């Protein structure tokens, strides 16, 4: 079996395709079980973020991965195929190392993806689908990301999607401090958005979340208030800036609600950012005259600060990743030799025991220990050297040269001399 990664990401597919194959976190255990059962993969990890959905698997039938992904999401495979990529072995390892290091992100060098990869590996381990090979691969990815972060300047001037949203809001409003902020959700992305926006001291902060307790905890940190998701309908009109990122499979904020809110605001503009995949805000909202609606794809266009320094550091990071990829592939290749090593050791052990039994019998027959030891060492030496000696004698000229090089490396004859 080989390591494969099947994926769709922001480089290959638009948002409307990516959101069709996204996995809410709570569905991953069931999805992993289905993946293992229906594709005969021996190991699997699913990484699903707003920018990518990737399936890492140990399998002999990689084509089954795409078929499974399409069937699981009830999407025609032909619709997904133009946007898919399939990577094997060293390419798969290199890709994961680049993703973990932030080199494949919309924002070069961002760190959020590493936490998402760790969570994907944790969920796979809990689901029982993280075997020894993928466990080693993902642990190496964590190590590579740490090395890239500490040994290069890839983290200098990093701009997150949340920071990009703040930059865009500041282009629309003269001052965020005069605006009221609504954050929908309470996950990591919303927490990051809260930190960036609240650093500009907005006039008011509201956190809307399905679980009020979690929303209240986040609101307390930023001197805001917490409401339930179903309260958005009655309060949306109060807010100038709306940032949404939940795991809801369906939109939370619809066209009709926004139209009513704009009417209540007397057409004062609203700035809205939808960081969720699938989207939280109906796309049609963006067509309204007084709404500035942006998605994760839109934000990528304004991420420009520090690009030069990050790109220079990226070249150093790529060199680190190349070396780590080669090391991982050497380890993976060494696994192929394990059965042969076991057979060699078993064969040598049988020969050792056979000659030891002969020696013991000769000692019992009265022969001197010196004679017995001499013959024991001679017979063992002859047995261990018989196969390579015969192979060398029977080889042709070209094969003989190759065998000689191998035997020199294996036995190092000169090194055996006292």
XYZ file of C-alpha atoms in Angstrom:
418
model
C 0.000 0.000 0.000
C 1.043 3.602 -0.642
C 0.228 6.951 0.931
C -2.140 9.039 -1.184
C -3.788 12.412 -0.722
C -6.917 13.325 -2.661
C -7.912 16.941 -2.345
C -9.761 20.033 -3.443
C -8.487 23.412 -2.276
C -8.600 27.153 -2.898
C -5.968 26.830 -5.627
C -8.012 24.352 -7.644
C -11.664 25.106 -6.895
C -13.978 28.072 -6.256
C -15.898 28.396 -3.013
C -19.134 26.951 -4.366
C -17.312 23.689 -5.138
C -15.347 23.567 -1.887
C -18.420 24.020 0.253
C -20.065 21.000 -1.371
C -17.355 18.658 -0.062
C -16.716 20.226 3.357
C -17.020 18.055 6.486
C -18.446 19.524 9.704
C -16.248 18.362 12.597
C -19.026 16.349 14.229
C -19.450 14.231 11.084
C -15.796 13.195 10.763
C -15.878 10.024 12.934
C -18.729 8.593 10.857
C -17.106 9.754 7.622
C -13.787 8.105 8.517
C -15.524 4.824 9.327
C -17.348 4.974 5.986
C -14.126 5.814 4.137
C -12.257 2.839 5.599
C -15.151 0.462 4.974
C -16.030 1.518 1.425
C -12.561 2.115 -0.034
C -10.608 -0.667 1.754
C -8.060 1.907 2.904
C -6.051 0.657 5.872
C -5.515 4.143 7.346
C -7.195 7.497 6.774
C -7.275 11.137 7.909
C -9.700 13.797 6.660
C -8.623 17.437 6.768
C -11.499 19.840 6.139
C -11.129 23.634 6.463
C -12.603 26.663 4.754
C -9.849 26.443 2.132
C -9.485 22.713 1.553
C -10.880 19.220 1.895
C -8.181 16.542 1.758
C -8.303 12.793 2.308
C -5.024 11.150 3.341
C -5.072 7.378 3.042
C -2.983 4.226 2.899
C -4.531 2.340 0.021
C -4.006 0.225 -3.084
C -7.069 1.711 -4.808
C -6.669 5.505 -4.856
C -9.388 5.914 -7.471
C -11.893 4.770 -4.850
C -11.163 7.877 -2.754
C -12.669 10.272 -5.291
C -15.647 7.998 -5.843
C -16.237 7.849 -2.096
C -15.930 11.633 -1.628
C -18.462 12.320 -4.372
C -20.881 9.651 -3.152
C -20.594 10.736 0.486
C -21.584 14.300 -0.398
C -24.080 13.235 -3.067
C -22.236 15.122 -5.794
C -21.566 13.825 -9.290
C -17.947 12.692 -9.534
C -17.680 14.315 -12.964
C -18.481 17.660 -11.352
C -15.610 17.333 -8.855
C -12.942 15.730 -11.028
C -11.772 18.944 -12.778
C -10.941 20.417 -9.369
C -9.337 17.375 -7.720
C -5.672 16.581 -7.254
C -4.127 13.221 -6.353
C -0.640 12.943 -4.880
C 1.298 9.788 -3.996
C 4.109 8.932 -1.579
C 6.791 11.668 -1.591
C 4.470 14.153 -3.305
C 1.804 13.490 -0.672
C 4.307 13.895 2.175
C 5.767 17.081 0.688
C 2.273 18.499 0.233
C 1.300 17.867 3.867
C 4.557 19.387 5.102
C 3.902 22.511 2.984
C 0.318 22.774 4.209
C 1.346 22.380 7.863
C 4.044 25.043 7.425
C 1.604 27.563 5.976
C 3.176 27.514 2.508
C -0.031 26.401 0.781
C -2.383 28.818 2.557
C -4.170 31.848 1.170
C -2.116 33.872 3.639
C 1.465 32.692 3.291
C 2.865 31.559 6.627
C -0.395 31.608 8.596
C -0.419 29.354 11.649
C -4.083 28.433 12.063
C -3.806 25.519 9.632
C -1.361 23.653 11.890
C -3.940 23.490 14.672
C -6.526 22.267 12.180
C -4.188 19.498 11.003
C -3.507 18.440 14.594
C -7.240 18.289 15.241
C -7.778 16.197 12.090
C -5.120 13.737 13.240
C -6.618 13.617 16.742
C -10.089 12.857 15.411
C -8.679 10.141 13.144
C -6.848 8.596 16.086
C -10.038 8.596 18.163
C -11.900 7.021 15.253
C -9.261 4.295 14.961
C -8.240 5.220 11.411
C -4.814 6.708 12.199
C -2.412 3.807 11.669
C 1.337 3.692 12.111
C 2.261 5.107 8.695
C -0.035 8.136 8.758
C 0.737 8.706 12.439
C 4.422 8.944 11.568
C 3.636 11.192 8.577
C 1.544 13.639 10.590
C 3.976 13.717 13.516
C 6.732 14.534 11.045
C 4.520 17.290 9.580
C 4.160 18.860 13.034
C 7.921 18.726 13.494
C 8.560 20.227 10.053
C 6.131 23.085 10.710
C 7.841 23.833 14.017
C 11.249 23.841 12.328
C 10.078 26.132 9.528
C 8.574 28.510 12.069
C 11.701 28.664 14.228
C 14.379 28.553 11.505
C 12.917 31.008 8.975
C 11.152 34.359 8.970
C 7.980 32.847 7.501
C 6.034 34.165 10.492
C 7.125 37.775 9.980
C 4.237 40.147 9.256
C 1.773 37.279 8.909
C -1.742 38.427 8.060
C -4.612 36.181 9.068
C -7.993 36.168 7.375
C -9.328 38.014 10.418
C -6.685 40.734 10.081
C -7.464 40.986 6.385
C -11.131 41.528 7.274
C -10.144 44.392 9.586
C -8.081 45.986 6.819
C -11.027 45.786 4.430
C -13.449 47.197 7.020
C -11.124 50.136 7.572
C -11.336 50.916 3.858
C -15.119 51.142 4.117
C -15.590 52.862 7.475
C -13.646 55.896 8.614
C -13.320 54.397 12.079
C -14.229 50.973 13.433
C -14.533 52.554 16.876
C -17.806 54.130 15.759
C -19.280 50.839 14.496
C -21.203 48.060 16.223
C -19.818 44.541 15.689
C -21.747 41.259 15.459
C -19.764 38.018 15.555
C -21.698 34.884 14.600
C -20.159 31.713 16.043
C -17.623 31.171 18.830
C -14.927 29.032 17.244
C -11.269 29.745 16.654
C -11.802 31.963 13.610
C -14.409 34.104 15.396
C -12.164 34.328 18.451
C -9.344 35.543 16.201
C -11.682 38.009 14.501
C -12.838 39.302 17.879
C -9.243 39.908 18.935
C -8.427 41.846 15.758
C -11.605 43.935 15.633
C -11.750 44.634 19.353
C -8.201 45.971 19.174
C -9.876 48.871 17.269
C -12.395 49.389 20.131
C -15.729 49.062 18.308
C -18.724 50.863 19.801
C -20.360 47.564 20.824
C -19.677 43.826 20.496
C -22.296 41.068 20.229
C -21.572 37.330 20.062
C -24.302 35.125 18.593
C -23.810 31.398 19.085
C -25.829 28.193 19.180
C -24.456 27.454 22.649
C -25.095 30.606 24.685
C -22.645 29.595 27.438
C -19.727 29.428 25.010
C -20.773 32.674 23.391
C -21.055 34.326 26.802
C -17.529 33.211 27.735
C -16.143 34.790 24.569
C -18.266 37.923 24.996
C -16.977 38.385 28.543
C -13.382 38.435 27.264
C -14.183 41.284 24.895
C -16.659 43.259 27.020
C -19.552 42.273 24.811
C -22.934 40.600 25.143
C -24.050 37.135 24.083
C -27.238 36.179 22.265
C -28.676 33.007 20.748
C -28.560 32.391 17.014
C -32.321 32.715 16.766
C -32.059 36.243 18.197
C -30.105 37.473 15.173
C -33.346 38.177 13.303
C -34.347 40.823 15.845
C -30.927 42.418 16.300
C -29.132 42.295 12.932
C -30.259 45.817 12.004
C -28.379 47.231 15.010
C -24.975 46.161 13.697
C -22.684 47.789 11.160
C -20.116 44.980 10.895
C -21.051 41.284 10.765
C -18.448 38.496 10.819
C -19.800 34.953 10.588
C -18.090 31.580 10.844
C -20.119 28.608 12.055
C -20.330 24.942 11.155
C -23.940 25.214 10.038
C -24.678 23.207 6.867
C -27.235 25.860 5.812
C -27.104 29.673 5.671
C -27.936 31.444 8.930
C -28.449 34.914 7.484
C -30.770 35.048 4.500
C -31.584 37.639 1.878
C -34.976 38.539 3.373
C -33.538 39.155 6.843
C -30.852 41.469 5.483
C -33.384 43.370 3.357
C -35.562 43.973 6.425
C -32.513 45.030 8.438
C -31.431 47.537 5.797
C -34.897 49.038 5.781
C -34.756 49.420 9.570
C -31.288 50.999 9.235
C -32.663 53.477 6.702
C -30.219 52.165 4.127
C -27.108 52.744 6.239
C -24.492 50.327 4.833
C -23.519 47.029 6.395
C -20.114 45.354 6.107
C -20.384 41.557 6.190
C -17.691 38.870 6.057
C -18.607 35.208 5.647
C -15.674 33.050 6.738
C -17.672 29.817 6.834
C -17.607 26.882 4.424
C -20.417 26.078 3.657
C -21.430 29.730 3.688
C -23.409 31.261 6.574
C -24.737 34.179 4.527
C -26.771 33.649 1.372
C -24.699 34.754 -1.658
C -27.607 36.856 -2.955
C -27.070 39.244 -0.032
C -23.992 40.537 -1.825
C -26.190 41.897 -4.619
C -27.890 44.402 -2.306
C -26.774 47.997 -2.875
C -26.051 48.853 0.744
C -24.247 45.640 1.718
C -20.531 44.956 1.342
C -20.340 41.152 1.535
C -17.022 39.301 1.322
C -16.123 35.614 1.494
C -12.831 33.862 2.278
C -11.969 33.936 -1.424
C -12.547 37.691 -1.593
C -10.235 38.333 1.360
C -7.341 36.654 -0.395
C -7.139 39.594 -2.789
C -6.322 42.152 -0.059
C -3.634 40.159 1.731
C -0.546 42.029 0.600
C 1.384 43.293 3.636
C 4.710 41.589 4.221
C 4.493 39.459 1.088
C 8.085 40.088 0.057
C 9.624 38.993 3.368
C 7.367 35.965 3.621
C 8.205 34.864 0.084
C 11.940 35.098 0.791
C 11.447 32.979 3.907
C 9.303 30.556 1.916
C 12.304 29.648 -0.251
C 14.214 28.672 2.899
C 11.201 26.749 4.138
C 10.942 24.813 0.868
C 14.555 23.655 1.292
C 13.788 22.411 4.800
C 10.727 20.570 3.527
C 12.677 18.895 0.717
C 15.152 17.457 3.230
C 12.409 16.316 5.589
C 10.493 14.708 2.715
C 13.571 12.721 1.680
C 14.118 11.576 5.287
C 10.507 10.459 5.633
C 10.623 8.523 2.372
C 13.785 6.732 3.524
C 11.945 5.658 6.659
C 8.937 4.555 4.612
C 11.151 2.578 2.219
C 12.876 0.877 5.141
C 9.554 -0.725 6.061
C 9.718 -2.787 2.856
C 12.902 -4.458 4.112
C 11.380 -5.543 7.428
C 10.028 -8.930 6.191
C 13.380 -9.813 4.564
C 15.285 -8.808 7.697
C 12.988 -11.019 9.736
C 13.521 -13.959 7.359
C 17.310 -13.495 7.432
C 17.362 -13.457 11.191
C 15.111 -16.529 11.399
C 17.363 -18.424 8.962
C 20.520 -17.447 10.871
C 18.925 -18.417 14.161
C 17.991 -21.867 12.843
C 21.576 -22.394 11.628
C 22.974 -21.248 14.974
C 20.767 -23.581 16.979
C 21.520 -26.536 14.695
C 25.278 -26.092 15.032
C 24.986 -25.458 18.771
C 23.141 -28.772 19.208
C 25.908 -30.551 17.245
C 28.563 -28.944 19.415
C 26.840 -29.955 22.652
C 26.585 -33.577 21.466
C 30.303 -33.618 20.589
C 31.161 -32.286 24.034
C 29.097 -35.063 25.617
C 30.936 -37.559 23.393
C 34.203 -36.512 25.051
C 35.797 -34.219 22.471
C 37.816 -31.320 23.877
C 36.207 -27.888 24.080
C 38.931 -26.443 21.834
C 38.127 -28.924 19.043
C 34.394 -28.376 19.392
C 34.685 -24.566 19.333
C 36.989 -24.658 16.326
C 34.574 -26.773 14.309
C 31.546 -24.747 15.523
C 33.059 -21.467 14.342
C 34.179 -22.990 11.037
C 30.756 -24.519 10.258
C 28.888 -21.296 11.145
C 31.224 -19.216 8.979
C 30.776 -21.608 6.038
C 26.985 -21.608 6.384
C 26.687 -17.816 6.542
C 29.023 -17.295 3.561
C 27.747 -20.149 1.396
C 24.872 -18.264 -0.277
C 26.770 -15.046 -1.155
C 29.828 -17.043 -2.289
C 27.727 -19.242 -4.594
C 25.881 -16.206 -5.984
C 29.187 -14.499 -6.744
C 30.651 -17.565 -8.478
C 27.561 -18.115 -10.626
C 27.075 -14.476 -11.656
C 27.972 -13.144 -15.070
C 30.468 -10.349 -15.539
C 28.047 -7.408 -15.205
C 26.062 -9.027 -12.393
C 29.297 -9.987 -10.630
C 30.416 -6.363 -10.445
C 27.107 -5.346 -8.917
C 27.249 -8.215 -6.428
C 30.782 -7.346 -5.423
C 29.753 -3.785 -4.629
C 26.821 -5.026 -2.551
C 28.945 -7.598 -0.684
C 31.628 -5.029 0.039
C 28.970 -2.802 1.578
C 27.372 -5.635 3.541
C 30.449 -7.441 4.841
C 33.212 -4.807 4.605
C 35.940 -7.509 4.423
C 38.785 -5.229 5.377
C 36.902 -4.026 8.407
C 36.644 -7.580 9.678
C 40.392 -7.942 9.996
C 41.904 -7.411 13.448
